[in-house]
Short mmCIF file of C-alpha atoms and ligand atoms in Angstrom, two decimals:
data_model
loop_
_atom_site.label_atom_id
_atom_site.label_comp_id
_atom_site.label_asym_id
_atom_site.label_seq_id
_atom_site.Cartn_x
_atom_site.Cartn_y
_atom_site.Cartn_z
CA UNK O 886 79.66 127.11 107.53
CA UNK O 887 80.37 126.93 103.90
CA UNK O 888 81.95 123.82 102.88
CA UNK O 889 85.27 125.74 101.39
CA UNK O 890 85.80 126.95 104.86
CA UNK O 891 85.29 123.55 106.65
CA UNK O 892 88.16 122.28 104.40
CA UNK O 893 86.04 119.39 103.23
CA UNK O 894 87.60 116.56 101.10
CA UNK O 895 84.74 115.33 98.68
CA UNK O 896 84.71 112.16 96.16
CA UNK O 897 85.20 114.48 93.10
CA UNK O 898 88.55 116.14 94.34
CA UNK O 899 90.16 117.11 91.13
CA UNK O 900 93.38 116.55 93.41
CA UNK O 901 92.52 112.78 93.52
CA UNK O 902 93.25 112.44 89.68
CA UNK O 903 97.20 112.27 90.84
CA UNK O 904 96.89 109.03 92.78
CA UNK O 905 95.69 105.58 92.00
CA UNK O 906 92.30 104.07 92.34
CA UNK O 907 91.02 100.60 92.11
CA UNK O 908 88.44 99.99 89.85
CA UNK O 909 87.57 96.39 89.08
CA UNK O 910 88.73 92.72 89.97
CA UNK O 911 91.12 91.91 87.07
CA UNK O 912 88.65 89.27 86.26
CA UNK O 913 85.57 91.54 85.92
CA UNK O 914 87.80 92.98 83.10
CA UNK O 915 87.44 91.63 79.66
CA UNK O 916 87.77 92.71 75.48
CA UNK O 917 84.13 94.08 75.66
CA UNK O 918 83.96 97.61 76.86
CA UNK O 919 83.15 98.14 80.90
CA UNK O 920 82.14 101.77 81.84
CA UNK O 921 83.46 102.67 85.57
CA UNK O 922 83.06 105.93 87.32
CA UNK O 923 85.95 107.40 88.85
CA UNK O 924 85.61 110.62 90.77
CA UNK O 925 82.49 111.61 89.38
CA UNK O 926 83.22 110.82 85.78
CA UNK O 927 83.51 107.36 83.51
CA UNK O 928 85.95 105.73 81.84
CA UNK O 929 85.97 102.45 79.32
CA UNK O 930 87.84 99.63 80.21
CA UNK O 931 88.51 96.50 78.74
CA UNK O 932 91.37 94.26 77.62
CA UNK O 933 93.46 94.37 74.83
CA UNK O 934 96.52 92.07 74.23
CA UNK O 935 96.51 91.08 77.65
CA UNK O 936 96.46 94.40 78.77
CA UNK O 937 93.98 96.63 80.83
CA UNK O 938 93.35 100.38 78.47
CA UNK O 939 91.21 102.52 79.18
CA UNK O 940 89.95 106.00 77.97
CA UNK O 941 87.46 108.19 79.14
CA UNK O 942 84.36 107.42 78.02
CA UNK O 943 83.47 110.35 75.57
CA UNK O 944 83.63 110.55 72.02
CA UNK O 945 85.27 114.51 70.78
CA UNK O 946 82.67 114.66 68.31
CA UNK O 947 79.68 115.06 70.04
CA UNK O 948 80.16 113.63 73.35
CA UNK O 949 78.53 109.90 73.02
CA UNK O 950 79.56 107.20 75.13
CA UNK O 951 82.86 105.36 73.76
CA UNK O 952 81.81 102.11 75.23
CA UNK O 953 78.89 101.95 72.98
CA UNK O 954 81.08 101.43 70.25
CA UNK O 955 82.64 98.68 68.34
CA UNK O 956 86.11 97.87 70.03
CA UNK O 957 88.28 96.21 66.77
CA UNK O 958 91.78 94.83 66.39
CA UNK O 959 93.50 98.14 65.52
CA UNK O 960 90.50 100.64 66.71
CA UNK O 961 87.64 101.80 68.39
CA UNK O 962 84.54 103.00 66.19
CA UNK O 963 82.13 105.40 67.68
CA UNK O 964 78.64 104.27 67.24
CA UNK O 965 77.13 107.46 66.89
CA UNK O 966 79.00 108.22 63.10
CA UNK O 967 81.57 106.29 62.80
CA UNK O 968 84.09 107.87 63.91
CA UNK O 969 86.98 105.67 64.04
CA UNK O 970 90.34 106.13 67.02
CA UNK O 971 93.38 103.89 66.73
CA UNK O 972 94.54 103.32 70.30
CA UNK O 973 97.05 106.10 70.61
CA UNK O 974 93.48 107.75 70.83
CA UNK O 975 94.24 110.00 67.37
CA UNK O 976 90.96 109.82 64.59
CA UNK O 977 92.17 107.85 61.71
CA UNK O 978 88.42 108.13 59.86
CA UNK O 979 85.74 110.54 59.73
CA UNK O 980 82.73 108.48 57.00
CA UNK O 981 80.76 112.01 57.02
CA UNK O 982 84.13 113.72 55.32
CA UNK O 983 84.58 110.73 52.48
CA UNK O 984 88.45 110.21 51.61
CA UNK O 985 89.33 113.73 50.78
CA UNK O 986 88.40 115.69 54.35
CA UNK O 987 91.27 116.65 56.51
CA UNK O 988 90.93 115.34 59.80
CA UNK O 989 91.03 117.68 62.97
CA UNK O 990 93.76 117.33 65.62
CA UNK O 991 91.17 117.87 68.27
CA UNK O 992 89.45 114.79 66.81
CA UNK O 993 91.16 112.64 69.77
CA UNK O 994 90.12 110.59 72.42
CA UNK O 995 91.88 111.27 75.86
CA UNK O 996 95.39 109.69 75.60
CA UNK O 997 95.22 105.94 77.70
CA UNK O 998 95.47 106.23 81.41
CA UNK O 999 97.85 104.72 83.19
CA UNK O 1000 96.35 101.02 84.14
CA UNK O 1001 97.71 98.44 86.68
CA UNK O 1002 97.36 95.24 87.57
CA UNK O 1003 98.10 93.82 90.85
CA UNK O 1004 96.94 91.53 93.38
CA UNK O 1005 94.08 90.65 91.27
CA UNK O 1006 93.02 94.15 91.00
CA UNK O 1007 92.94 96.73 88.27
CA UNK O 1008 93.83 100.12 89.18
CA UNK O 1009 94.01 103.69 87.29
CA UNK O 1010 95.53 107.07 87.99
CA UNK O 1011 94.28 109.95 85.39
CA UNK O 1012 97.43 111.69 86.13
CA UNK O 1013 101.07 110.85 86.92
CA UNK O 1014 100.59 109.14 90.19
CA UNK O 1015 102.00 110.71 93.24
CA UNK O 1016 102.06 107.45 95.28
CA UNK O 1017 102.38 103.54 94.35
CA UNK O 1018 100.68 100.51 94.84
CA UNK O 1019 100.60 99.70 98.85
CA UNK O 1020 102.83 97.06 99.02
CA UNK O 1021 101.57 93.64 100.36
CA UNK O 1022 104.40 90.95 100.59
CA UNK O 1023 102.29 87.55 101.57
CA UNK O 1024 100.84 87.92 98.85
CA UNK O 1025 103.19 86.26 97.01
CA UNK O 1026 104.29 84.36 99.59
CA UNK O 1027 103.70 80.57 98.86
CA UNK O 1028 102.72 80.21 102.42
CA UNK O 1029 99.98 82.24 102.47
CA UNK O 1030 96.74 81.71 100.96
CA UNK O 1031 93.88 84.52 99.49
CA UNK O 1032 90.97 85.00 99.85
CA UNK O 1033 88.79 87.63 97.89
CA UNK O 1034 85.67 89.42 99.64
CA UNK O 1035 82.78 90.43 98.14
CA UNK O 1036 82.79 94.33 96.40
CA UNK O 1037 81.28 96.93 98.25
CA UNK O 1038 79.02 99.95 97.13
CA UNK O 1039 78.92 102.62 100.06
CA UNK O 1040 77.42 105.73 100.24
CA UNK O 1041 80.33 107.71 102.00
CA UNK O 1042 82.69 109.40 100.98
CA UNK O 1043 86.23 107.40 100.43
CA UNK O 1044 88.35 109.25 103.27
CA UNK O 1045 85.19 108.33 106.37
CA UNK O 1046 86.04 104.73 105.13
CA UNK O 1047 89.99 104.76 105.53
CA UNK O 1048 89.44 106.88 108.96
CA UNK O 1049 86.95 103.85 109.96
CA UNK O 1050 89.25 101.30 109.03
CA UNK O 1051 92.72 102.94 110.84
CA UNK O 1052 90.28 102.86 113.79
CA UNK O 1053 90.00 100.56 116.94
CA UNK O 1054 88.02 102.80 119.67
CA UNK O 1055 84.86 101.66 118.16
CA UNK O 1056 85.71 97.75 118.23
CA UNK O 1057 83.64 97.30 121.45
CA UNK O 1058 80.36 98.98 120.31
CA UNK O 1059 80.32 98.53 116.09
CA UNK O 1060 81.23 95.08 116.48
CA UNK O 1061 79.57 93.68 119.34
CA UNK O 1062 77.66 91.42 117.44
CA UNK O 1063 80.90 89.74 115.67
CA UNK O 1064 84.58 90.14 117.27
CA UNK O 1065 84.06 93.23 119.08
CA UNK O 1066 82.83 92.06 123.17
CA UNK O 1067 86.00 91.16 124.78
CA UNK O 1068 87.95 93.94 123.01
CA UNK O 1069 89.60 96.34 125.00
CA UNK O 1070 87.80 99.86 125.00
CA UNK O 1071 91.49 101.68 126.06
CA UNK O 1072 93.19 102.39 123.02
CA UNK O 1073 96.49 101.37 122.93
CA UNK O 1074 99.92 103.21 122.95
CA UNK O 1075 100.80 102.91 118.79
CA UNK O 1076 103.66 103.20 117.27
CA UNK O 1077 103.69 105.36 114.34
CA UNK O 1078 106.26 105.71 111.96
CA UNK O 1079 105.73 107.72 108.73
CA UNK O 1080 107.28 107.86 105.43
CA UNK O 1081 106.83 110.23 103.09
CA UNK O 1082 102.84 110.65 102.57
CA UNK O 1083 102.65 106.83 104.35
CA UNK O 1084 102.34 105.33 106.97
CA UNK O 1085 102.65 102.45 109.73
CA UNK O 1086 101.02 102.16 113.14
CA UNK O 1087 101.80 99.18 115.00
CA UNK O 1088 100.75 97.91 118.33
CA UNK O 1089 101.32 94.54 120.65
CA UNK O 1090 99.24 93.76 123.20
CA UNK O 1091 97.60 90.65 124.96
CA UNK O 1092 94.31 89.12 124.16
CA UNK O 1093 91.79 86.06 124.99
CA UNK O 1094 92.65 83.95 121.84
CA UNK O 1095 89.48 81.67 121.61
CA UNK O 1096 90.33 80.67 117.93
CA UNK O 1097 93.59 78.70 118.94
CA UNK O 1098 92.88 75.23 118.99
CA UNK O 1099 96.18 74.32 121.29
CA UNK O 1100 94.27 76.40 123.92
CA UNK O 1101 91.18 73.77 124.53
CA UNK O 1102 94.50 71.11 124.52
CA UNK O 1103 96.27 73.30 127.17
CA UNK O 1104 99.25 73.71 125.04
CA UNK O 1105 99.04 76.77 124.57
CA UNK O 1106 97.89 80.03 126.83
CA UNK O 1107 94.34 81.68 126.49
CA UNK O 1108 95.91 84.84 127.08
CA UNK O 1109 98.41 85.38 124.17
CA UNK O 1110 100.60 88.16 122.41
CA UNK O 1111 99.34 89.82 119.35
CA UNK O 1112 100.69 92.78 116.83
CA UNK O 1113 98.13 94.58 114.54
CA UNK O 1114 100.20 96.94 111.87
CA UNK O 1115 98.50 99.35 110.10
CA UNK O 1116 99.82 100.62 106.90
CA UNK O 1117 98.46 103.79 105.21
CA UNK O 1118 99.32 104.28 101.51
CA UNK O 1119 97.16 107.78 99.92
CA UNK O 1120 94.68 108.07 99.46
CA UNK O 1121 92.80 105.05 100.21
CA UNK O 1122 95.11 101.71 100.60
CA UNK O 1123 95.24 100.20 103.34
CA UNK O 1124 95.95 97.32 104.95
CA UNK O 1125 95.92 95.94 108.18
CA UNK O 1126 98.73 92.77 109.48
CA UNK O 1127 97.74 91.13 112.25
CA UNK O 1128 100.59 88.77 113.93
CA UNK O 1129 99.30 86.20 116.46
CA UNK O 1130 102.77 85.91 118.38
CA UNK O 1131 102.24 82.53 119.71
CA UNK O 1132 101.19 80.46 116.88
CA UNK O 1133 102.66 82.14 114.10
CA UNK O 1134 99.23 82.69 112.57
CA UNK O 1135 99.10 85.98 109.92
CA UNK O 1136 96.20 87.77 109.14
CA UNK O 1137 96.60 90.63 106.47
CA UNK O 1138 93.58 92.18 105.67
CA UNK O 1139 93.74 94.69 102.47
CA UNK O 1140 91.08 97.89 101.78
CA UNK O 1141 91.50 99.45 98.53
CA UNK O 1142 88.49 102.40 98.67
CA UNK O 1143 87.75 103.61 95.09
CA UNK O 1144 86.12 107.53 95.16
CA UNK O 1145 83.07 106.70 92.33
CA UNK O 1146 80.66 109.71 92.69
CA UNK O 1147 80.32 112.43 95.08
CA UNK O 1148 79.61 110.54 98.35
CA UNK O 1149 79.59 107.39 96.64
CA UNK O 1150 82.18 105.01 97.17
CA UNK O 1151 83.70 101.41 96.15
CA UNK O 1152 85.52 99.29 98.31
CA UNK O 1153 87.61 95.71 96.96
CA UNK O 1154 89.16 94.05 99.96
CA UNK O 1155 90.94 90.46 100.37
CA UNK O 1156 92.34 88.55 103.13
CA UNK O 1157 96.33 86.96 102.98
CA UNK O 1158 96.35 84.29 105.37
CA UNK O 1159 99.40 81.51 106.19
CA UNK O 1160 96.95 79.90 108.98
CA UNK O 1161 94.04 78.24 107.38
CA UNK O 1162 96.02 75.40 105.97
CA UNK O 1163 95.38 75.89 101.95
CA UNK O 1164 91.62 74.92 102.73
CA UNK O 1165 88.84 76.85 100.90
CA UNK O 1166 86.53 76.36 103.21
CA UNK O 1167 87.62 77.39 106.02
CA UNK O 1168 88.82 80.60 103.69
CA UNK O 1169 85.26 80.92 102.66
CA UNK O 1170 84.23 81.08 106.22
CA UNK O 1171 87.29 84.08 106.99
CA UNK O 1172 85.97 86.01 104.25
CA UNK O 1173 82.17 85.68 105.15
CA UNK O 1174 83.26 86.76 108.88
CA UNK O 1175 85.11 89.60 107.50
CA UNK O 1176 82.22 90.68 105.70
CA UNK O 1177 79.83 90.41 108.49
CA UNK O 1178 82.43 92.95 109.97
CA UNK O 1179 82.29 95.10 106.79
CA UNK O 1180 78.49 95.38 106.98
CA UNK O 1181 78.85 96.49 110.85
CA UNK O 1182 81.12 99.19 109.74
CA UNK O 1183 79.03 100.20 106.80
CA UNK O 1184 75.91 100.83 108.60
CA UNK O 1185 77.56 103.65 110.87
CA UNK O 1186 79.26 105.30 107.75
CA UNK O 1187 76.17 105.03 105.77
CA UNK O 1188 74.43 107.22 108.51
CA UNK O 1189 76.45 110.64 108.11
CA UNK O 1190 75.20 113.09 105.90
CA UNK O 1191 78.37 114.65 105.04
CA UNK O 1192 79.48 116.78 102.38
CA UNK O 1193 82.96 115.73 102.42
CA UNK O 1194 85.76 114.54 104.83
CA UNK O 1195 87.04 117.45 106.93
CA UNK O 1196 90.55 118.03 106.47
CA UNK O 1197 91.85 120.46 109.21
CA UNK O 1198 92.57 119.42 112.45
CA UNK O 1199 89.80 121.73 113.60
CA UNK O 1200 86.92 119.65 111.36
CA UNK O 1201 87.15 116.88 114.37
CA UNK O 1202 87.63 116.37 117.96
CA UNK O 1203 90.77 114.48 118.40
CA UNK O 1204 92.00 112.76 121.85
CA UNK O 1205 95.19 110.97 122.39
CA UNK O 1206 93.14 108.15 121.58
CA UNK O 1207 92.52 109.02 118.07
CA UNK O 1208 96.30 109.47 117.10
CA UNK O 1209 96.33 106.69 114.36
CA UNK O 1210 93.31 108.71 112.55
CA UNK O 1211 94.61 111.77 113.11
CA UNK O 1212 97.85 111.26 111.27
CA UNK O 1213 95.62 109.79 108.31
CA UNK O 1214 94.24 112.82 107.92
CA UNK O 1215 97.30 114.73 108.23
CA UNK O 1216 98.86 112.64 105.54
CA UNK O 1217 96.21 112.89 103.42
CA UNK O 1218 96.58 116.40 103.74
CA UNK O 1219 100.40 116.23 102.63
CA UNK O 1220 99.38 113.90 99.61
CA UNK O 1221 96.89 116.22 98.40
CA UNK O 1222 99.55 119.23 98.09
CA UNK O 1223 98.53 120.89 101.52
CA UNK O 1224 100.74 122.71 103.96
CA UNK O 1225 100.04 121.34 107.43
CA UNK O 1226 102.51 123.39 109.11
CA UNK O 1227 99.31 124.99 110.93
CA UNK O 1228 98.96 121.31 112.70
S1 FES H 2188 79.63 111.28 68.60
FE1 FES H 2188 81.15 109.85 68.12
S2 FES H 2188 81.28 109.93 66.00
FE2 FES H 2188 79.84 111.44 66.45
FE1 FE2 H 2189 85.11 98.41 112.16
#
């Protein structure tokens, strides 16, 4: 079957320009030009007056790279001839024409996107966003404490990532080798609640908590209470809250999925944690664990050959079990401008 007719959501989705996208950690982001692909195509980024710009990374004149310019006070000079752009992206100097040429309106660069910075992140939408930021309270919470993973590069497509991550039916086999052995394989009844083109699935159940130190002391069961929220912002943010009822502990775990190149795909994540007591090292060992899990996932995704992320109900076989992913996709669907009414 053609790929039109499968419904198939690929990295280069012109649709995908309406949302945001992460693209860097803020601190990857400096006054020298970076070039980052975004849906197929790259941008320049870099910092000026404290603040993230960027521009596609094109010159009008004859299509060289932006970034290979000279980035100055009040503009940016091509380095192919000169050309120069103040930062409203209008020329302001052609050398070639001397002082007396008129300069052509077309002679712009794409106007600035629309940059943000948040959570230690930089994101972009190339067109007036449709959704925000996903909204992660502890992180500003003085009682919780970050910790940053490291940035992946996966050859998937963005939407196989986000399905992965809203999924827990695999715990027991992907992740035998780190959490995964005494998980359940029934999937839980979740509560889902949606908003708009969001969502948040949420589920309590009772697990062997091995981790709690008042459990060797006897103060505390083995057998405890825990909540896992899932939170589904489009097209790829995501985060997962996981609420160990008898010790208080919190575990938010963040995905931000950035669509690079067709079937190519960036992924920033971070833990927010209020249980690890301010120390870094036992941070450091969180985020290595979460990795391990990361690589797990990574492996399966990494072995599909697909040519995009099927959209229509029909493109999967969907249980009871696979509810949570199933409204993802649905969503998704909404975000992007589709009528689901069909579902
Ligand atoms: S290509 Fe940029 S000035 Fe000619
Ligand atoms: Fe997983």
């Amino acid at each position: 079957m053609a790929p039109k007719e499968q419904n198939l959501l690929d990295n280069r989705d012109e649709r995908l320009s309406s949302f945001y996208h992460v693209v860097a950690r803020s601190t990857d982001i400096d006054d020298s030009p970076t070039t980052i692909s975004i849906l197929g195509r790259d941008f320049v980024f870099f910092r000026r007056q404290d603040k993230v710009v960027a521009f596609e990374d094109r010159c009008p004149h004859r299509g060289a790279p932006l970034s290979i310019g000279d980035f100055c006070e009040d503009y940016i000079e091509c380095g192919y001839h000169g050309w120069k752009f103040g930062y409203e992206g209008a020329a302001i100097e052609i050398p070639a024409l001397g002082g007396e040429g008129t300069i052509p309106k077309a002679a712009r660069l794409s106007s600035p996107y629309s940059v943000v910075e948040k959570y230690g992140l930089v994101f972009v939408a190339l067109e007036e966003p449709k959704a925000q930021i996903i909204e992660i309270e502890e992180f500003d919470d003085p009682n919780f404490d970050v910790g940053y993973l490291e940035t992946f590069e996966a050859r998937q497509h963005c939407a196989f990532l986000a399905d992965n991550f809203l999924d827990v039916a695999h715990f027991p086999f992907v992740h035998k080798a780190t959490f995964g052995d005494g998980e359940e394989k029934v999937v839980g009844d979740f509560e889902i609640v949606e908003d708009g083109t969001s969502f948040t699935a949420t589920y309590e159940h009772s697990f062997s908590n091995r981790e709690d130190p008042l459990v060797h002391t006897g103060e505390h069961e083995l057998v405890q209470r825990r909540r896992l929220t899932y939170r589904y912002v489009p097209p790829f943010q995501l985060t997962l809250r996981i609420d160990f009822l008898a010790t208080g502990g919190v575990n938010t775990i963040s995905f931000f999925i950035a669509p690079t190149a067709e079937r190519s795909s960036r992924l920033y994540s971070f833990l927010v944690r209020n249980d690890l007591g301010g120390s870094k090292l036992a941070m450091g060992e969180a985020v290595a664990y979460e990795e391990k899990i990361i690589v797990e996932d990574l492996a399966i995704q990494e072995a599909y050959n697909a040519k995009g992320f099927p959209l229509s109900a029909s493109g999967f076989v969907n249980t009871r079990a696979d509810r949570v992913t199933s409204t993802f996709r649905r969503k998704l669907r909404e975000a992007l401008g589709e009528d689901t009414s069909d579902e």
